[in-house]
mmCIF file with all atom_site columns, C-alpha atoms in Angstrom:
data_model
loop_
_atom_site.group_PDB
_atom_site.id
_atom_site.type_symbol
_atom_site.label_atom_id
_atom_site.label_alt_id
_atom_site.label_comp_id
_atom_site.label_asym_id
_atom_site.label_entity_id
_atom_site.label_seq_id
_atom_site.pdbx_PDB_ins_code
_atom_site.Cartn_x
_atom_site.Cartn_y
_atom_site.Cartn_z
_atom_site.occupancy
_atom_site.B_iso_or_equiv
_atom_site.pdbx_formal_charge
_atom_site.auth_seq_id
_atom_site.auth_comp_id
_atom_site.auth_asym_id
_atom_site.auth_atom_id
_atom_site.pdbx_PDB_model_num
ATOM 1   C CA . UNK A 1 1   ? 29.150 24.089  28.598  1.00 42.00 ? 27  UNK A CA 1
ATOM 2   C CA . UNK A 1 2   ? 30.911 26.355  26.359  1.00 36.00 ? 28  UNK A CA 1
ATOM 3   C CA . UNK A 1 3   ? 33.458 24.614  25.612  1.00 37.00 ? 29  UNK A CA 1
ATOM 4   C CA . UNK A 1 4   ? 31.337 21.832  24.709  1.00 34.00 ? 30  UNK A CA 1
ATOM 5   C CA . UNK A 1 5   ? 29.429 23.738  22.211  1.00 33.00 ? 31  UNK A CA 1
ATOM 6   C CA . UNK A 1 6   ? 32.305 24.745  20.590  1.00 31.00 ? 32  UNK A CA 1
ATOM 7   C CA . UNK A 1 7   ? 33.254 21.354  20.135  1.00 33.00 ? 33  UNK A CA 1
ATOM 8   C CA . UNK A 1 8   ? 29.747 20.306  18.760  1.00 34.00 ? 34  UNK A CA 1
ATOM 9   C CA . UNK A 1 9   ? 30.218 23.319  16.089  1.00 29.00 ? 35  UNK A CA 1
ATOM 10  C CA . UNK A 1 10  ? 33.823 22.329  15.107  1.00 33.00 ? 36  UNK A CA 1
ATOM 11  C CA . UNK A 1 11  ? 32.179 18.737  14.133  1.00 35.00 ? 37  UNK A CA 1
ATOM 12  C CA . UNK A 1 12  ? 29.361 20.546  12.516  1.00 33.00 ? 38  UNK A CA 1
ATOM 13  C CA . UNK A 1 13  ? 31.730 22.900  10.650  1.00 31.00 ? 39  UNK A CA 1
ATOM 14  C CA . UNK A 1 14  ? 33.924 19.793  9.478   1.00 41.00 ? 40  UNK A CA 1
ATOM 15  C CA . UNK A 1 15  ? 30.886 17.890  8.223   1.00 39.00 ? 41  UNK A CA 1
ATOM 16  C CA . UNK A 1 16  ? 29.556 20.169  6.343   1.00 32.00 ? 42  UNK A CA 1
ATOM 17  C CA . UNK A 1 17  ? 33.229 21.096  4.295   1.00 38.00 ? 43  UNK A CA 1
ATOM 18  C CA . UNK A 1 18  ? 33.563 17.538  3.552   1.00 38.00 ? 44  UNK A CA 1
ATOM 19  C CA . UNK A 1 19  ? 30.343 17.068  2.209   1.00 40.00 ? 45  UNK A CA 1
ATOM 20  C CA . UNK A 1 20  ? 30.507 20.131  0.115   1.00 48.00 ? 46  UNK A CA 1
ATOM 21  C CA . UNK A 1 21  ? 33.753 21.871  -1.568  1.00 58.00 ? 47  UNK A CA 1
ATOM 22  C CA . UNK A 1 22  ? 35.203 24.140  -3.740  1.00 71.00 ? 48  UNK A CA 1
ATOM 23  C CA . UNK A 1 23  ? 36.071 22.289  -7.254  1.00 76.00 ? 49  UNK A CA 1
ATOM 24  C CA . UNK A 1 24  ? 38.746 24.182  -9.477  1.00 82.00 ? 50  UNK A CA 1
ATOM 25  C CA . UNK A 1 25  ? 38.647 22.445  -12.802 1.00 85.00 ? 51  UNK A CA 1
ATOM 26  C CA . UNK A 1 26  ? 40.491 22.540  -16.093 1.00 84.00 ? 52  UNK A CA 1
ATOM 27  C CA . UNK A 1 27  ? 40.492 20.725  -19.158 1.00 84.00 ? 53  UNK A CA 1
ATOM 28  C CA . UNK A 1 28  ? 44.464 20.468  -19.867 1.00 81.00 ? 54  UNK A CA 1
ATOM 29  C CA . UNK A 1 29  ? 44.454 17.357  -23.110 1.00 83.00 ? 55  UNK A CA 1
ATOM 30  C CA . UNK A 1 30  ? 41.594 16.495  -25.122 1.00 85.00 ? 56  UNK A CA 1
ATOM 31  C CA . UNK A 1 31  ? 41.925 13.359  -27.443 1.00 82.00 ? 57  UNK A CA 1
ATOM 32  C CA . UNK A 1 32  ? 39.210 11.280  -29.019 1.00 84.00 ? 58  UNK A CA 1
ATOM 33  C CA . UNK A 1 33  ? 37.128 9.734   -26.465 1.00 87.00 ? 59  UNK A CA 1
ATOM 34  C CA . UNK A 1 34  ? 39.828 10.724  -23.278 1.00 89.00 ? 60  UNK A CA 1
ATOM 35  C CA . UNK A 1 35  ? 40.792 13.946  -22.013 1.00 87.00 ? 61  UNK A CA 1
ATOM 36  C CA . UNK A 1 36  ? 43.217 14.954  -19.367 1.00 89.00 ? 62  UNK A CA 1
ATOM 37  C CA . UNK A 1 37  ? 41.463 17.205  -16.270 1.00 84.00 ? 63  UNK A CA 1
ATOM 38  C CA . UNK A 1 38  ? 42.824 19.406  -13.638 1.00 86.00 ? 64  UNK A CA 1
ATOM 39  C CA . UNK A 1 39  ? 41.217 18.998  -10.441 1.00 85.00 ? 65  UNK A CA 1
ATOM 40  C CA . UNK A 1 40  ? 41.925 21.072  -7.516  1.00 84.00 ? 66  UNK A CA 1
ATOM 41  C CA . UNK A 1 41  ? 46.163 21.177  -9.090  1.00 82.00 ? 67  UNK A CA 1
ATOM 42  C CA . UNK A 1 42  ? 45.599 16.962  -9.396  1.00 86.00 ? 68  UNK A CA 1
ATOM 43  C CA . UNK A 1 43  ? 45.444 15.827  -13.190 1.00 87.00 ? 69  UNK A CA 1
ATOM 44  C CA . UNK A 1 44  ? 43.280 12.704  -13.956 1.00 88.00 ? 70  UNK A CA 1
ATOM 45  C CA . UNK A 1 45  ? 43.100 11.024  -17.920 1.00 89.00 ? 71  UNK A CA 1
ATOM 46  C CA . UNK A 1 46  ? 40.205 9.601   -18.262 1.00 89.00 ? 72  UNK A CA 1
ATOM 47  C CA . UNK A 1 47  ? 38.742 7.573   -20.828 1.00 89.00 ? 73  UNK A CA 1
ATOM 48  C CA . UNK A 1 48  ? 34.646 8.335   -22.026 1.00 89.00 ? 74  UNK A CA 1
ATOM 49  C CA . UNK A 1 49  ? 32.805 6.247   -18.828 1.00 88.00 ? 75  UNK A CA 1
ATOM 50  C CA . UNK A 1 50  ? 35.619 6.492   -16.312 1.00 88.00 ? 76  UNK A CA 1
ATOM 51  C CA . UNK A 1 51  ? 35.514 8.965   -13.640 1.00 88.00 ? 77  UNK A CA 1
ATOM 52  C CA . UNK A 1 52  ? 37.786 10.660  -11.507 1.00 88.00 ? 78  UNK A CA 1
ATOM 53  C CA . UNK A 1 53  ? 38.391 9.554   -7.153  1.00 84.00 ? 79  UNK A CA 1
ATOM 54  C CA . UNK A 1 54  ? 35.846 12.256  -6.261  1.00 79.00 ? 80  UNK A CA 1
ATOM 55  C CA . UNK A 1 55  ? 33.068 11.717  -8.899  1.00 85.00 ? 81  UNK A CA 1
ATOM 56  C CA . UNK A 1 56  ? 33.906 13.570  -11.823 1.00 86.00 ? 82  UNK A CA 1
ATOM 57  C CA . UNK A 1 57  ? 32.705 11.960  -14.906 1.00 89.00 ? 83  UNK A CA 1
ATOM 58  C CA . UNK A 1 58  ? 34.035 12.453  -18.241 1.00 90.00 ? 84  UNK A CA 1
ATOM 59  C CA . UNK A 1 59  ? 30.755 11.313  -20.900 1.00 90.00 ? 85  UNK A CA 1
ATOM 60  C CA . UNK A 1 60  ? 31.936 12.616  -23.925 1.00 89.00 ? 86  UNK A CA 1
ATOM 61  C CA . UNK A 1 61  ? 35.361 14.056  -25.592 1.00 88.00 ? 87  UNK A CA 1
ATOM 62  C CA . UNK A 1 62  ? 36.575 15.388  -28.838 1.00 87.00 ? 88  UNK A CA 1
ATOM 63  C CA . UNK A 1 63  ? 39.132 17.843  -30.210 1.00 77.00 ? 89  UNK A CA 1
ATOM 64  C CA . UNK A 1 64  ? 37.123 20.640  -28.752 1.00 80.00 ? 90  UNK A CA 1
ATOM 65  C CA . UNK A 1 65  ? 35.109 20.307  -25.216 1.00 85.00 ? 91  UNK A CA 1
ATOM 66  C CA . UNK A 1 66  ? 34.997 17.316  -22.754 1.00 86.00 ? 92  UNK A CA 1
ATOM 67  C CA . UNK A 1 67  ? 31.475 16.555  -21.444 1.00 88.00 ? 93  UNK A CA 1
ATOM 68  C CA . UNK A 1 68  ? 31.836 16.111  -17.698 1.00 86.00 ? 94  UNK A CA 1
ATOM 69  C CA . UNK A 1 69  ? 28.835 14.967  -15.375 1.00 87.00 ? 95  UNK A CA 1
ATOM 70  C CA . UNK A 1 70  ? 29.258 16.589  -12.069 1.00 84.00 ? 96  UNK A CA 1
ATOM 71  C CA . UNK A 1 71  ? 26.394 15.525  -9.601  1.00 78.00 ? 97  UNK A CA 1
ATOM 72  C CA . UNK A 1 72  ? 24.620 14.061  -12.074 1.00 79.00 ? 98  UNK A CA 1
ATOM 73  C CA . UNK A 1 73  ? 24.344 17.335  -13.840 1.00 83.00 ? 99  UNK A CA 1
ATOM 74  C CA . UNK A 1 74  ? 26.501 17.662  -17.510 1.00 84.00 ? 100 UNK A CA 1
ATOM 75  C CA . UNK A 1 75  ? 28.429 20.304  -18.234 1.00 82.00 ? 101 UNK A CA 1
ATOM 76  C CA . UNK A 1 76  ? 30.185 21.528  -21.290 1.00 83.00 ? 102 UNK A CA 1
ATOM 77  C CA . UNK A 1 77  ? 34.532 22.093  -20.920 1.00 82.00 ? 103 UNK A CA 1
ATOM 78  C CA . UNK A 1 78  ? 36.236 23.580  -23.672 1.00 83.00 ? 104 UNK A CA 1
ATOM 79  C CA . UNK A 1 79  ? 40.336 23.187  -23.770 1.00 79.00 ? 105 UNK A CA 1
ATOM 80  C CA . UNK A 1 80  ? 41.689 25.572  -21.045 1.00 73.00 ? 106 UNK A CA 1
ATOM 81  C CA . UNK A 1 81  ? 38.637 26.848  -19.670 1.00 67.00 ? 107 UNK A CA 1
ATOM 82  C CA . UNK A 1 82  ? 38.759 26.804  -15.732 1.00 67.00 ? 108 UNK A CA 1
ATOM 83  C CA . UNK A 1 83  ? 35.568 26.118  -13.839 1.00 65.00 ? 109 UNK A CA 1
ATOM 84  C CA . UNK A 1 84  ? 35.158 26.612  -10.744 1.00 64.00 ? 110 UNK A CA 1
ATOM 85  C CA . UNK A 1 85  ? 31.902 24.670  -9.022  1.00 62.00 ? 111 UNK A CA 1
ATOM 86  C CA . UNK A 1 86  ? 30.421 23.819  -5.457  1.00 57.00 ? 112 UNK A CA 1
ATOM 87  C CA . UNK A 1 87  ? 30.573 19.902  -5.187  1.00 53.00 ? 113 UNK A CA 1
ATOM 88  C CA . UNK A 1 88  ? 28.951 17.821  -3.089  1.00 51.00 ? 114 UNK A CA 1
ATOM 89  C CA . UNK A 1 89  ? 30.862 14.102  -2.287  1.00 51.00 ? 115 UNK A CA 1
ATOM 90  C CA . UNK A 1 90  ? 28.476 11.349  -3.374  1.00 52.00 ? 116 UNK A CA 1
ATOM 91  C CA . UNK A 1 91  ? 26.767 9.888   -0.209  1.00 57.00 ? 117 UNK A CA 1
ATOM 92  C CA . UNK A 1 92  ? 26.803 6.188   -0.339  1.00 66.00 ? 118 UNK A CA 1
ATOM 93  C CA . UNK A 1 93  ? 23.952 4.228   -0.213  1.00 76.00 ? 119 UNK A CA 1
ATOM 94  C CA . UNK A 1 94  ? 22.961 1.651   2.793   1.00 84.00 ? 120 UNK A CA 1
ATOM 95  C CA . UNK A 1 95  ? 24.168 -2.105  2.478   1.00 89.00 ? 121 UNK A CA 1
ATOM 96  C CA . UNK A 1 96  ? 23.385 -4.819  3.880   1.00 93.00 ? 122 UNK A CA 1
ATOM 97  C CA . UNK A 1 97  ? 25.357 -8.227  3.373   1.00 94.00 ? 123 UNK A CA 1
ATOM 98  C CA . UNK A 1 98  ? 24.505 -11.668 4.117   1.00 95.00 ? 124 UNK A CA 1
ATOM 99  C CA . UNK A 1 99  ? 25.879 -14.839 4.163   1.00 94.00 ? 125 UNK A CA 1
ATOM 100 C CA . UNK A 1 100 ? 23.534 -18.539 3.449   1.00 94.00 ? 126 UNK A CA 1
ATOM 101 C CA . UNK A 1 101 ? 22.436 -20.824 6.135   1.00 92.00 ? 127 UNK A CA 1
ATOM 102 C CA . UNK A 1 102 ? 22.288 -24.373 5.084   1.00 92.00 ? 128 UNK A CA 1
ATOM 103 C CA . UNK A 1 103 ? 21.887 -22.933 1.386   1.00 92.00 ? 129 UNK A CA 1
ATOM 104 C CA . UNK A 1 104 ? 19.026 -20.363 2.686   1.00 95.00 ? 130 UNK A CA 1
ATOM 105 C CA . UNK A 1 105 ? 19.702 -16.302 3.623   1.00 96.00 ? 131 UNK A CA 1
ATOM 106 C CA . UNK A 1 106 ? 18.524 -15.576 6.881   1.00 96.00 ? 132 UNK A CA 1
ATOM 107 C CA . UNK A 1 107 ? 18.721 -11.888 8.369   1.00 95.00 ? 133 UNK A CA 1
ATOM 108 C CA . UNK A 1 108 ? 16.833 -9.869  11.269  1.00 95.00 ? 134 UNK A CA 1
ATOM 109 C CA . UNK A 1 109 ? 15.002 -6.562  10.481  1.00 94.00 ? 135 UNK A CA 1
ATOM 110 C CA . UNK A 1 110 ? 12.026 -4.797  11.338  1.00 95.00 ? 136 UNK A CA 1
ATOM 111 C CA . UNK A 1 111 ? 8.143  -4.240  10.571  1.00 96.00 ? 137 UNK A CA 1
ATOM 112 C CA . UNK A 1 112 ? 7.052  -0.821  12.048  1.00 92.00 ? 138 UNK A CA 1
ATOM 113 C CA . UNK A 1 113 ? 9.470  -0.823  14.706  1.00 91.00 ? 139 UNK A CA 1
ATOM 114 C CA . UNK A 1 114 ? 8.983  -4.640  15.357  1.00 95.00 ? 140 UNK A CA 1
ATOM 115 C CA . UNK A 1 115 ? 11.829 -6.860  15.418  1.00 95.00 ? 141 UNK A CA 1
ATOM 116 C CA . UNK A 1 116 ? 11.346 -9.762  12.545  1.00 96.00 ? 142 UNK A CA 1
ATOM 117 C CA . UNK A 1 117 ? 13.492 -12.681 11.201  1.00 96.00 ? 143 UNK A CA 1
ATOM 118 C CA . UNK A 1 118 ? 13.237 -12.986 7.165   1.00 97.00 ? 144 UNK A CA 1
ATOM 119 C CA . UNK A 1 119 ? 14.142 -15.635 5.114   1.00 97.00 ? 145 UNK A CA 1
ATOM 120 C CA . UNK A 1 120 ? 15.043 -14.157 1.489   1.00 97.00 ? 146 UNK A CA 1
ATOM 121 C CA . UNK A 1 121 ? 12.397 -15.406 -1.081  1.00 95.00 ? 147 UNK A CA 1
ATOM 122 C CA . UNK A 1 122 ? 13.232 -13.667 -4.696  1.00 94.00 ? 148 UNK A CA 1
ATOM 123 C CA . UNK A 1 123 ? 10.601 -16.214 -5.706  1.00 91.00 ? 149 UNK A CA 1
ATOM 124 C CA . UNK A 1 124 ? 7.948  -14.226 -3.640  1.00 92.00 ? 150 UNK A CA 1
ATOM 125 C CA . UNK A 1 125 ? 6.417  -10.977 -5.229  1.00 92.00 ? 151 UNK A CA 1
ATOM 126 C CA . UNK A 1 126 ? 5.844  -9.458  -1.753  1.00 95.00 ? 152 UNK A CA 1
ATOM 127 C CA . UNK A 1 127 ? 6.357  -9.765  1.802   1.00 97.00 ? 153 UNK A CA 1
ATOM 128 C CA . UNK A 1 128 ? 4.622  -12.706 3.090   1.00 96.00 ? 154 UNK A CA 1
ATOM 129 C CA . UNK A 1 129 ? 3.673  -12.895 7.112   1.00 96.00 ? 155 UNK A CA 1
ATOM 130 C CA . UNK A 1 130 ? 1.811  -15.388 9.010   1.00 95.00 ? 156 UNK A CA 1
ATOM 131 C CA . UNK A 1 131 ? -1.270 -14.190 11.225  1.00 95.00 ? 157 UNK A CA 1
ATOM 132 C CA . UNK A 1 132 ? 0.859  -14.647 13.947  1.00 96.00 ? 158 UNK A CA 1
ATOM 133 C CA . UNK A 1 133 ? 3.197  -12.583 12.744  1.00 97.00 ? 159 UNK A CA 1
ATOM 134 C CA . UNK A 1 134 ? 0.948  -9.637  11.737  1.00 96.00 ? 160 UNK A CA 1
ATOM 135 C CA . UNK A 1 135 ? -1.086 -10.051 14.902  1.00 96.00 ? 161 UNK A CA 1
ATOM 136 C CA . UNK A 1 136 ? 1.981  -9.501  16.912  1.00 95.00 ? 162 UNK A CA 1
ATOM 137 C CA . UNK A 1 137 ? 2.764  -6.717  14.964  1.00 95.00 ? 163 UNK A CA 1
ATOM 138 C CA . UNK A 1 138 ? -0.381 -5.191  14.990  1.00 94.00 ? 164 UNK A CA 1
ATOM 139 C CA . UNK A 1 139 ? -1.656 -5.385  11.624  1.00 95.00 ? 165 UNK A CA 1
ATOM 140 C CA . UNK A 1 140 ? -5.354 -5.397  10.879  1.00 94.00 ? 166 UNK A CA 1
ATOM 141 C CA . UNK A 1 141 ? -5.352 -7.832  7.832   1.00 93.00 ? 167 UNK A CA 1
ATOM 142 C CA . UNK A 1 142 ? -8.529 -8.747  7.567   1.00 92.00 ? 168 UNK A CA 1
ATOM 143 C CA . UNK A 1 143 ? -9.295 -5.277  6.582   1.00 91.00 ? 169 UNK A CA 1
ATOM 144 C CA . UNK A 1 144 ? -7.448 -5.967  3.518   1.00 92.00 ? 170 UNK A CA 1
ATOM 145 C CA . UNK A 1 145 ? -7.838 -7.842  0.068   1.00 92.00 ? 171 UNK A CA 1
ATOM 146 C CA . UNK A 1 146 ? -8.454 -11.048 0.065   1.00 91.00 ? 172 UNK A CA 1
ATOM 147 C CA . UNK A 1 147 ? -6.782 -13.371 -2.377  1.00 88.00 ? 173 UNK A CA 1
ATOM 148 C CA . UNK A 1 148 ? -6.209 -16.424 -2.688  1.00 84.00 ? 174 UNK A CA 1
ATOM 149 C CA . UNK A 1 149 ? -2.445 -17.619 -2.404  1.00 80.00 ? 175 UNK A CA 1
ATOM 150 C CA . UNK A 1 150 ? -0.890 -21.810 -4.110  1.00 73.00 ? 176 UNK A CA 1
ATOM 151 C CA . UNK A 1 151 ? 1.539  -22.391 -1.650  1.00 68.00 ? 177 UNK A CA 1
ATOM 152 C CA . UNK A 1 152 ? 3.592  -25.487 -1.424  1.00 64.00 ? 178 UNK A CA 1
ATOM 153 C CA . UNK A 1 153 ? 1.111  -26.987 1.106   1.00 67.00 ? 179 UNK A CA 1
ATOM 154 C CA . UNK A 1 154 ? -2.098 -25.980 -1.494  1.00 68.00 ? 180 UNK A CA 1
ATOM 155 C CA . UNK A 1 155 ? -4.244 -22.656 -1.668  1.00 76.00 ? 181 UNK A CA 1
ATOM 156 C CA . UNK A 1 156 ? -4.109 -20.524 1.073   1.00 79.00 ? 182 UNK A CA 1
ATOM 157 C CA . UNK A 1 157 ? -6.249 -18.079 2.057   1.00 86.00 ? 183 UNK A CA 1
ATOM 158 C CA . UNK A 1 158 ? -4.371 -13.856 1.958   1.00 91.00 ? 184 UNK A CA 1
ATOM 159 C CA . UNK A 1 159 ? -5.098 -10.407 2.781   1.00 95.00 ? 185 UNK A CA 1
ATOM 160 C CA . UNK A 1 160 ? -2.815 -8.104  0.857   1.00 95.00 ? 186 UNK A CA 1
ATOM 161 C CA . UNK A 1 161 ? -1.778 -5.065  3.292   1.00 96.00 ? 187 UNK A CA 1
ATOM 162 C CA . UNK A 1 162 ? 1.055  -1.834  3.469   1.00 96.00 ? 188 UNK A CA 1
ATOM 163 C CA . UNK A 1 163 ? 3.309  -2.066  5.587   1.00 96.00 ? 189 UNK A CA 1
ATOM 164 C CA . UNK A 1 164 ? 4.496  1.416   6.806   1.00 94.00 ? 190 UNK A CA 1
ATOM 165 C CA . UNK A 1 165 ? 8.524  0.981   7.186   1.00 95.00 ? 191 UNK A CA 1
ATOM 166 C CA . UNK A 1 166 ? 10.527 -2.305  6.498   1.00 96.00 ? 192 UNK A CA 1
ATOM 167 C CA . UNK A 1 167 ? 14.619 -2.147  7.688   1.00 95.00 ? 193 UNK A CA 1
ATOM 168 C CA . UNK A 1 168 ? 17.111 -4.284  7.502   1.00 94.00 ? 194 UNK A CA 1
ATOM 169 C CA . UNK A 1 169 ? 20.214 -2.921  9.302   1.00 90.00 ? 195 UNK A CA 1
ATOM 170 C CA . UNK A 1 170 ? 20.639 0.608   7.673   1.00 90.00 ? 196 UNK A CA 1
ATOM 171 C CA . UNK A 1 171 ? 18.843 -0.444  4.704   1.00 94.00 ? 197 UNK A CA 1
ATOM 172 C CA . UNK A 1 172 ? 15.054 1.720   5.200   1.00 93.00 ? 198 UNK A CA 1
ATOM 173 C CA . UNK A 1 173 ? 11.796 1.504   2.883   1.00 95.00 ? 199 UNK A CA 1
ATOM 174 C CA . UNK A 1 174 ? 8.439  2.973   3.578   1.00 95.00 ? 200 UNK A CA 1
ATOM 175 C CA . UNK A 1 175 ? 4.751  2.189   2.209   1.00 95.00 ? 201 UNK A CA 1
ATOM 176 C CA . UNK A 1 176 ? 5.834  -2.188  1.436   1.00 96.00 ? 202 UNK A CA 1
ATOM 177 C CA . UNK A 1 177 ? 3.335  -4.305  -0.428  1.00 95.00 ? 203 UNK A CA 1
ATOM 178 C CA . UNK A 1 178 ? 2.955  -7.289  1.811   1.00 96.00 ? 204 UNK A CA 1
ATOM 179 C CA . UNK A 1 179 ? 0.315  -10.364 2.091   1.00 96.00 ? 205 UNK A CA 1
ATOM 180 C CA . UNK A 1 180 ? -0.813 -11.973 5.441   1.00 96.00 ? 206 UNK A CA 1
ATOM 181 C CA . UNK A 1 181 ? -1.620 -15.775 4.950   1.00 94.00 ? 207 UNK A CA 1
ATOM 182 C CA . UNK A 1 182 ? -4.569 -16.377 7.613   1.00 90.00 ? 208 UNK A CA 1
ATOM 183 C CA . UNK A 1 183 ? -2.536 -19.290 8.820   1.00 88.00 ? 209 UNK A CA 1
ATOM 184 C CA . UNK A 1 184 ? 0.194  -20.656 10.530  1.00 89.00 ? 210 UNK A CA 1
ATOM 185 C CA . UNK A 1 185 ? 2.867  -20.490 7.243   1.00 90.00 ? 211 UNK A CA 1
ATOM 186 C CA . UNK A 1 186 ? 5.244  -18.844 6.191   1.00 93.00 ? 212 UNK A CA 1
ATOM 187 C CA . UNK A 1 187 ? 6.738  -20.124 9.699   1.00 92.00 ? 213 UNK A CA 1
ATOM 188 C CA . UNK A 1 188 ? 9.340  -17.675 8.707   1.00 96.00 ? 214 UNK A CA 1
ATOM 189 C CA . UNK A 1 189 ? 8.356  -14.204 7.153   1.00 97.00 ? 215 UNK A CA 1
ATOM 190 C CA . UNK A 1 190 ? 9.602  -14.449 3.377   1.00 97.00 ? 216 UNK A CA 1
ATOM 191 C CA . UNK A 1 191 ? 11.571 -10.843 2.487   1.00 97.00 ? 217 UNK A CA 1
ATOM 192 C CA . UNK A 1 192 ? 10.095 -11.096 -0.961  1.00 95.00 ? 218 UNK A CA 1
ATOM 193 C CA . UNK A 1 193 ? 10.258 -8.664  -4.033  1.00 96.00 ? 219 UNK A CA 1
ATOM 194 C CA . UNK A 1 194 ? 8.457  -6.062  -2.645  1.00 96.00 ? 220 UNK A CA 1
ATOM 195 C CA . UNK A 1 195 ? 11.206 -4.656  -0.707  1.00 97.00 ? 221 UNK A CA 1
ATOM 196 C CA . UNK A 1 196 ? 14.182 -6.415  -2.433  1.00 96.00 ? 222 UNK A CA 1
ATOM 197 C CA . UNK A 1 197 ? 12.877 -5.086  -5.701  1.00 94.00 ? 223 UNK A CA 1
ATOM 198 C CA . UNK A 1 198 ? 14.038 -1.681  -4.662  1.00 93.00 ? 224 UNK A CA 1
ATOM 199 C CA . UNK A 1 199 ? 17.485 -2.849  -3.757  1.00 94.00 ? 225 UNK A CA 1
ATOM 200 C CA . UNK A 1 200 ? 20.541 -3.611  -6.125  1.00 93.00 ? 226 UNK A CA 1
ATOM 201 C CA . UNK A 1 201 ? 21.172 -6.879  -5.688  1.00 94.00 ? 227 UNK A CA 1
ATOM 202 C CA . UNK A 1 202 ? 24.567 -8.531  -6.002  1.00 92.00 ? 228 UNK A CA 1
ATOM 203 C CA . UNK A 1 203 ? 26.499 -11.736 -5.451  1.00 92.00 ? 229 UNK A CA 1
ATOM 204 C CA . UNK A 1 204 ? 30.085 -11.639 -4.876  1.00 90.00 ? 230 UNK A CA 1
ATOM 205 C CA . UNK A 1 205 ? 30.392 -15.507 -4.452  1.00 91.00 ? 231 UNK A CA 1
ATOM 206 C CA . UNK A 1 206 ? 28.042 -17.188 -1.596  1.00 92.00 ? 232 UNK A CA 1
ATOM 207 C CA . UNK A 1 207 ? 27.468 -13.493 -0.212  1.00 94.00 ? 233 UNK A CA 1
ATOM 208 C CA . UNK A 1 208 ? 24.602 -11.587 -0.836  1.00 95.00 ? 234 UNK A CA 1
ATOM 209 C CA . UNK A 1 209 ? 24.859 -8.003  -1.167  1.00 94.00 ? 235 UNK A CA 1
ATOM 210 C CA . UNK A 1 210 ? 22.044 -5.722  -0.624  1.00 95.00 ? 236 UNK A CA 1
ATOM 211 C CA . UNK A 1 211 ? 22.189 -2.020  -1.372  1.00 92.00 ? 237 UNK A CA 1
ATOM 212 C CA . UNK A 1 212 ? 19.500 0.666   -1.624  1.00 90.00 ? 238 UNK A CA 1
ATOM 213 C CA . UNK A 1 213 ? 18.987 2.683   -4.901  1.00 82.00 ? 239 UNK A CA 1
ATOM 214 C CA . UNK A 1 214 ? 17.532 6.023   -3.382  1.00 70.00 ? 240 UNK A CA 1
#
């Protein structure tokens, strides 16, 4: 038992170093619009915009000071002043990547907990569920909105609703505008801008990446 404790707080120990060191860093070279940085006995020249492996970066240089943004925080380095600052790595953000189906982008995710298979719909300004659908996840439309919905089969009949948590793979948003047609379409729930509007969206030819903002 004690040895395994000691192992859980050598992994605790190590996480918490790499997500937050000790930054030593010097402005060596200052030019218009690049300077040269020591990091941690590493020198970097960057260009104004470009940034160093671990997240350093330089926004604005001149014959006197670089303007560094360190954690989204500027800070002002004159020529051969040493700084010395707590850093914390950048922690990337949850994506998701998908590939078409016959021209389409299919994926699995979740509704409160509930297992659901999306069809991505840019074209749709929310989430869009069939009563099946919400009945089996236990939604209570009909205490919702009602609006009326053109689909491509004519005007449907909708109850605007909030859905608590929406996932796809690691990709996690709360409070998600959604719309419950009181029918038997969309036969497949349309992912719609709702939740993608809060994603960066990005394709690298046919595949679809998805990544969360915050």
């Amino acid at each position: 038992m004690i040895k395994y404790w000691l192992t859980a707080l050598i992994i605790l120990l190590n996480s918490l170093s790499a997500a937050a060191e000790e930054l030593d860093i010097l402005v060596v070279g200052l030019f218009a619009n690049q300077a040269v940085l020591e990091v941690n006995g590493e020198r970097h020249l960057l260009k104004v915009g470009g940034s160093t492996p671990g997240g350093i970066k330089l926004i604005a240089a001149n014959s006197n000071e670089a303007v560094l943004e360190i954690e989204g925080k500027q800070q002002h380095f004159p020529l051969g002043n040493r700084i010395s600052t707590q850093f914390s790595a950048p922690v990337e953000q949850p994506e998701v990547s998908l590939w078409p189906t016959n021209g389409m982008y299919l994926t699995a995710g979740s509704v409160n907990g509930y297992t659901v298979n999306f069809l991505v719909d840019t074209g749709a300004s929310a989430i869009a569920l069939n009563a099946a659908t919400a009945n089996r996840l236990g939604i209570d439309y009909y205490r919702g909105e009602q609006v009326g919905i053109r689909t491509a089969s004519g005007n449907e009949v909708g109850y605007r609703v909030t859905l608590d948590v929406v996932q796809l793979e690691e990709i996690k948003l709360y409070n998600v505008a959604a719309v419950v047609l009181d029918g038997a379409e969309p036969s497949t729930a349309l992912l719609g801008m709702s939740f993608l509007g809060q994603l960066d969206m990005e394709h690298n030819g046919e595949r679809l990446d998805l990544r969360q903002k915050y």
